[in-house]
Coordinates of C-alpha atoms in Angstrom, one line a residue:
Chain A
X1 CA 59.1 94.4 -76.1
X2 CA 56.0 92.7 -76.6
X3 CA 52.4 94.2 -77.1
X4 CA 49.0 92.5 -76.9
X5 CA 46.4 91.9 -79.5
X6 CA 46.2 94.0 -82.6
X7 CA 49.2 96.3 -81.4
X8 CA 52.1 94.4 -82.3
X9 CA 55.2 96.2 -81.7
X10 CA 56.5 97.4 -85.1
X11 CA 60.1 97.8 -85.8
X12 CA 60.6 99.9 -89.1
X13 CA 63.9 100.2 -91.0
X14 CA 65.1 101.3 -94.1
X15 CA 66.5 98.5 -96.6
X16 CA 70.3 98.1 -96.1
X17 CA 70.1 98.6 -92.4
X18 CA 70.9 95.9 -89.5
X19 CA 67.5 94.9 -88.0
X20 CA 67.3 94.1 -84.0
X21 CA 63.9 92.4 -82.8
X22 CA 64.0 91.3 -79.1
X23 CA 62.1 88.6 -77.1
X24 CA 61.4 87.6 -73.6
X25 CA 60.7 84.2 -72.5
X26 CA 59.0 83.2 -70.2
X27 CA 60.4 79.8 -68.5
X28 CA 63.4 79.3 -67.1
X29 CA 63.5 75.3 -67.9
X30 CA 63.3 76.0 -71.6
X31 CA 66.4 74.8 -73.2
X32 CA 65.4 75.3 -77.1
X33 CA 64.5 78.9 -79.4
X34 CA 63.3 79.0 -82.8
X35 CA 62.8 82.3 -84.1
X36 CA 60.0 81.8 -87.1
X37 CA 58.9 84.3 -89.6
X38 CA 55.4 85.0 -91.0
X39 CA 54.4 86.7 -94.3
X40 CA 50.7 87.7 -94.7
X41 CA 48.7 84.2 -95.5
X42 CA 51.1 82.1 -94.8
X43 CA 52.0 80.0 -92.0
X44 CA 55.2 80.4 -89.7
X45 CA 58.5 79.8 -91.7
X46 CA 61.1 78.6 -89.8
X47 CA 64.2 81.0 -89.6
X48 CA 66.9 80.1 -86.9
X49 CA 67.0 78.3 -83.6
X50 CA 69.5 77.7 -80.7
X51 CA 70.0 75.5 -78.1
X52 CA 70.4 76.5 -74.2
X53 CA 74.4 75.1 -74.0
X54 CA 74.9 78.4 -77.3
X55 CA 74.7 82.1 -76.5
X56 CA 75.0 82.8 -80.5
X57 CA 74.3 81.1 -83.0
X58 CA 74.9 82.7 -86.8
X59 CA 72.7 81.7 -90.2
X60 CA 72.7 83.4 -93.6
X61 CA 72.2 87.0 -92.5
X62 CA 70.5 86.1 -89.2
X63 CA 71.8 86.0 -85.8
X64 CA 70.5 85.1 -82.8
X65 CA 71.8 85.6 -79.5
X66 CA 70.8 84.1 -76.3
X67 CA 70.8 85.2 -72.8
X68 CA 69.7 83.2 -70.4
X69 CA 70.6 85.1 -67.0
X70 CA 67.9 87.5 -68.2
X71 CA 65.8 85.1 -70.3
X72 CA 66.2 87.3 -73.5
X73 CA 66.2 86.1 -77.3
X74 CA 67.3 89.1 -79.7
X75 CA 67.3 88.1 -83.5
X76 CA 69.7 90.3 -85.6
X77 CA 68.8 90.6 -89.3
X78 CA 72.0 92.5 -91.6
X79 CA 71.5 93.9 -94.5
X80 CA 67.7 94.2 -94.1
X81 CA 65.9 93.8 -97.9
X82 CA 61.9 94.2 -98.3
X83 CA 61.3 91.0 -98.4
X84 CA 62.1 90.7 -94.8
X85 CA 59.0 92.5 -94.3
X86 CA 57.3 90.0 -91.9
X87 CA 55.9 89.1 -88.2
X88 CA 58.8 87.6 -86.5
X89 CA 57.8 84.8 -83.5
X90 CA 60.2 83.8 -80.7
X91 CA 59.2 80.6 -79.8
X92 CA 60.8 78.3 -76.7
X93 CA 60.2 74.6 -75.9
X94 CA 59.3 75.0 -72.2
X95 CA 57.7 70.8 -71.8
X96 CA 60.5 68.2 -71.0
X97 CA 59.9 65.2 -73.5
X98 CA 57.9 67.3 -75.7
X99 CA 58.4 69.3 -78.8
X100 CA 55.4 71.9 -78.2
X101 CA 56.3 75.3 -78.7
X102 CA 55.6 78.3 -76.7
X103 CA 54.9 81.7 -78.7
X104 CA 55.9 85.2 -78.3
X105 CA 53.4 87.7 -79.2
X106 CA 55.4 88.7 -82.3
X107 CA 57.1 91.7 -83.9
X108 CA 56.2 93.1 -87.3
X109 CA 59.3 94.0 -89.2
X110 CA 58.3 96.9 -91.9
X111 CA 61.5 97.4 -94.4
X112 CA 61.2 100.9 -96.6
X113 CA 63.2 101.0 -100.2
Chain B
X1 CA 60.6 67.6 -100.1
X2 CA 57.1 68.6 -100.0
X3 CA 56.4 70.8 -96.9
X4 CA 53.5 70.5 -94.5
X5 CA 49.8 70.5 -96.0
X6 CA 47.0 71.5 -95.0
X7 CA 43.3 71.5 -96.3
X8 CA 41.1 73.2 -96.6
X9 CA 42.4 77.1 -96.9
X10 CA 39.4 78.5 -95.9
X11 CA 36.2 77.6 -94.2
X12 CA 33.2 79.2 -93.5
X13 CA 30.5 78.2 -90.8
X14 CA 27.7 79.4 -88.7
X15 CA 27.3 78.6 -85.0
X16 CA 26.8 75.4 -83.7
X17 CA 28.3 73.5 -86.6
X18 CA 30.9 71.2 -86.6
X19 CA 34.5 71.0 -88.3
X20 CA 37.0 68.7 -89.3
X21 CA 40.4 70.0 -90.7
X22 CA 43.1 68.3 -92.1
X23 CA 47.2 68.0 -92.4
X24 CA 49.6 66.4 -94.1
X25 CA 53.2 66.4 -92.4
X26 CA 55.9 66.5 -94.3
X27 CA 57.4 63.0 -95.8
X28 CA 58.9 61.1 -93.0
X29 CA 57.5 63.5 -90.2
X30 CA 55.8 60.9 -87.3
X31 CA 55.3 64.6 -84.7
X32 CA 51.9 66.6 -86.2
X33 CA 51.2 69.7 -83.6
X34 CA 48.1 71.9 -83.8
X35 CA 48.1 75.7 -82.8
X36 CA 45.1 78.1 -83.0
X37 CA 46.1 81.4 -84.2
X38 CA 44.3 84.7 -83.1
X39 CA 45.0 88.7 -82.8
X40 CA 43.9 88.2 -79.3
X41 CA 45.9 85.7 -78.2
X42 CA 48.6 84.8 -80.3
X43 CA 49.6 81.4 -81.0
X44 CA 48.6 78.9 -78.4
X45 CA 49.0 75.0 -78.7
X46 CA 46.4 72.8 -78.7
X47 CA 47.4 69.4 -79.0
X48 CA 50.1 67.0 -80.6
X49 CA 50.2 63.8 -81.8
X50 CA 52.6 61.3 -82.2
X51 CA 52.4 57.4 -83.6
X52 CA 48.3 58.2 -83.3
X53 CA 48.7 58.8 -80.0
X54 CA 48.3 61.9 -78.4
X55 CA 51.7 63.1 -76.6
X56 CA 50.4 66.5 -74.7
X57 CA 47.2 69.1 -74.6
X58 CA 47.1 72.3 -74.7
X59 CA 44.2 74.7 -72.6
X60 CA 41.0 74.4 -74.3
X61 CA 37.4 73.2 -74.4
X62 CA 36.6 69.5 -75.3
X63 CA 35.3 70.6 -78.0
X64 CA 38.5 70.8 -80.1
X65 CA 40.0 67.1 -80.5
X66 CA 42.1 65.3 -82.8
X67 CA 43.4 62.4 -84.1
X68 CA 46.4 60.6 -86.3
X69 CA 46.3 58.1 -88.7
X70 CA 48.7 55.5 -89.2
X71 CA 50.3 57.4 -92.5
X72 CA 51.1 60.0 -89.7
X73 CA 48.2 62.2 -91.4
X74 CA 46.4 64.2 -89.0
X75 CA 42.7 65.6 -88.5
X76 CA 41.3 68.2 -86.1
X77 CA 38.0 68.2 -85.1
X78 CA 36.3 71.1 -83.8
X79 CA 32.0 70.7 -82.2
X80 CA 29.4 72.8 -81.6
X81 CA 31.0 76.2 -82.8
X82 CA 31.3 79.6 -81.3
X83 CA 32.3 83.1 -82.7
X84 CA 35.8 82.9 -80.5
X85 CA 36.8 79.9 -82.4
X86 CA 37.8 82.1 -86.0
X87 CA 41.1 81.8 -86.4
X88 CA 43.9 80.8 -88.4
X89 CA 44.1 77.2 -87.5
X90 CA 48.2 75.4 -88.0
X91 CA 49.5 72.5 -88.5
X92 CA 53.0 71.9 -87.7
X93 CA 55.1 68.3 -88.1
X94 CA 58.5 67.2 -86.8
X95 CA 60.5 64.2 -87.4
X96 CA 60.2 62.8 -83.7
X97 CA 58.1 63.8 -80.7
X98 CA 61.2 64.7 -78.3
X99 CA 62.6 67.9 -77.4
X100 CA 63.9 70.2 -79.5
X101 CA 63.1 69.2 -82.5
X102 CA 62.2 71.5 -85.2
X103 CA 58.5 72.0 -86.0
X104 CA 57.5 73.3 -89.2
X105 CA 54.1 74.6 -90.2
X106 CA 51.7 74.4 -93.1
X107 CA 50.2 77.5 -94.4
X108 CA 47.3 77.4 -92.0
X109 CA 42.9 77.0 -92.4
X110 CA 41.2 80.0 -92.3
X111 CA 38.5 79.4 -90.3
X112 CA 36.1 82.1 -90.2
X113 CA 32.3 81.2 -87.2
X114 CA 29.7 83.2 -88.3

């Protein structure tokens, strides 16, 4: 789910697990999702994305699965290492013509040794 | 390929001054997007530019404006400062200005309004 301000939802795993963070979205005329990923001081890193005609779409130890009946994003992470330790962003491209972006509130992904 | 750029990392001003950022897309890039970044609100957009013209706008003041230079360079101008406006300021560039195409952000201007 998504939290507000300061809270963000925190999803904590041990290293070698399968990760699962979830995302709602809000428009139903968005047709593009890029999930990004955000280490302290640095600026969004670009992780996966999908296109509305894809329900999944696989990458190097990422998955993301798209379900547009219920306008939910899920980004699965295997094999979860320390340095995936991050804020993870949904993101959807609501504006026809345009390539602005439309945020999720982020989920912090904390990975234990 | 160098990524996006962005100068300077960190800023520091008082109420009521004025600020100019600064981004460098990536090599080839003609699409340069601004967010604001904030615990409060997330990321929000504020504008985009694209051929030094400015494609869409985002919800805030008149006080935040922008502009692109022919080498596709972009700066972001921010008047007349409040507290609310400390944030982590981004800079994101795409190859084109259509749909779907991937944005991908510089490490961000720490702006902190004192």
């Amino acid at each position: 789910g998504e939290s507000v301000g300061l809270h963000l939802p925190t999803l904590s795993v041990q290293e070698g697990d399968n990760s699962i963070i979830n995302c709602a979205y809000s428009n139903s005329a968005s047709d593009y999702f890029i999930w990004y990923k955000q280490e302290s001081g640095k600026g969004p890193q670009f992780i996966i994305d999908i296109r509305s005609n894809m329900d999944k779409r696989q990458g190097q130890r990422v998955t993301v699965l798209l379900n547009k009946t219920v306008k939910h994003l899920s980004l699965q992470i295997a094999a979860t290492q320390p340095g995936d330790s991050a804020v993870y962003f949904c993101a959807e491209n609501p504006y026809s013509g345009y390539s602005t972006l439309t945020f999720g509130k982020g989920t912090m992904l904390l990975v234990s040794p | 390929k160098a990524g996006v750029t962005q100068t300077p990392r960190y800023l520091i001003k008082t109420r009521g001054q004025q600020v100019t950022l600064s981004c460098s897309p990536i090599s080839g890039h003609r699409s340069v997007s601004w967010y604001q970044q904030t615990p409060g609100q997330g990321l929000q957009f504020l504008f985009e530019y694209f051929s030094e013209t400015q494609r869409n706008k985002g919800n805030f003041p008149g006080r935040f404006s922008g502009r692109q230079f022919s080498n596709s360079r972009s700066e972001m101008n921010v008047s007349t400062l409040e507290l609310g406006d400390s944030a982590l300021y981004l800079c994101a560039s795409s190859g084109t200005s259509g749909r779907g195409d991937t944005q991908y952000f510089g490490p961000g201007t720490r702006l902190t309004v004192l």
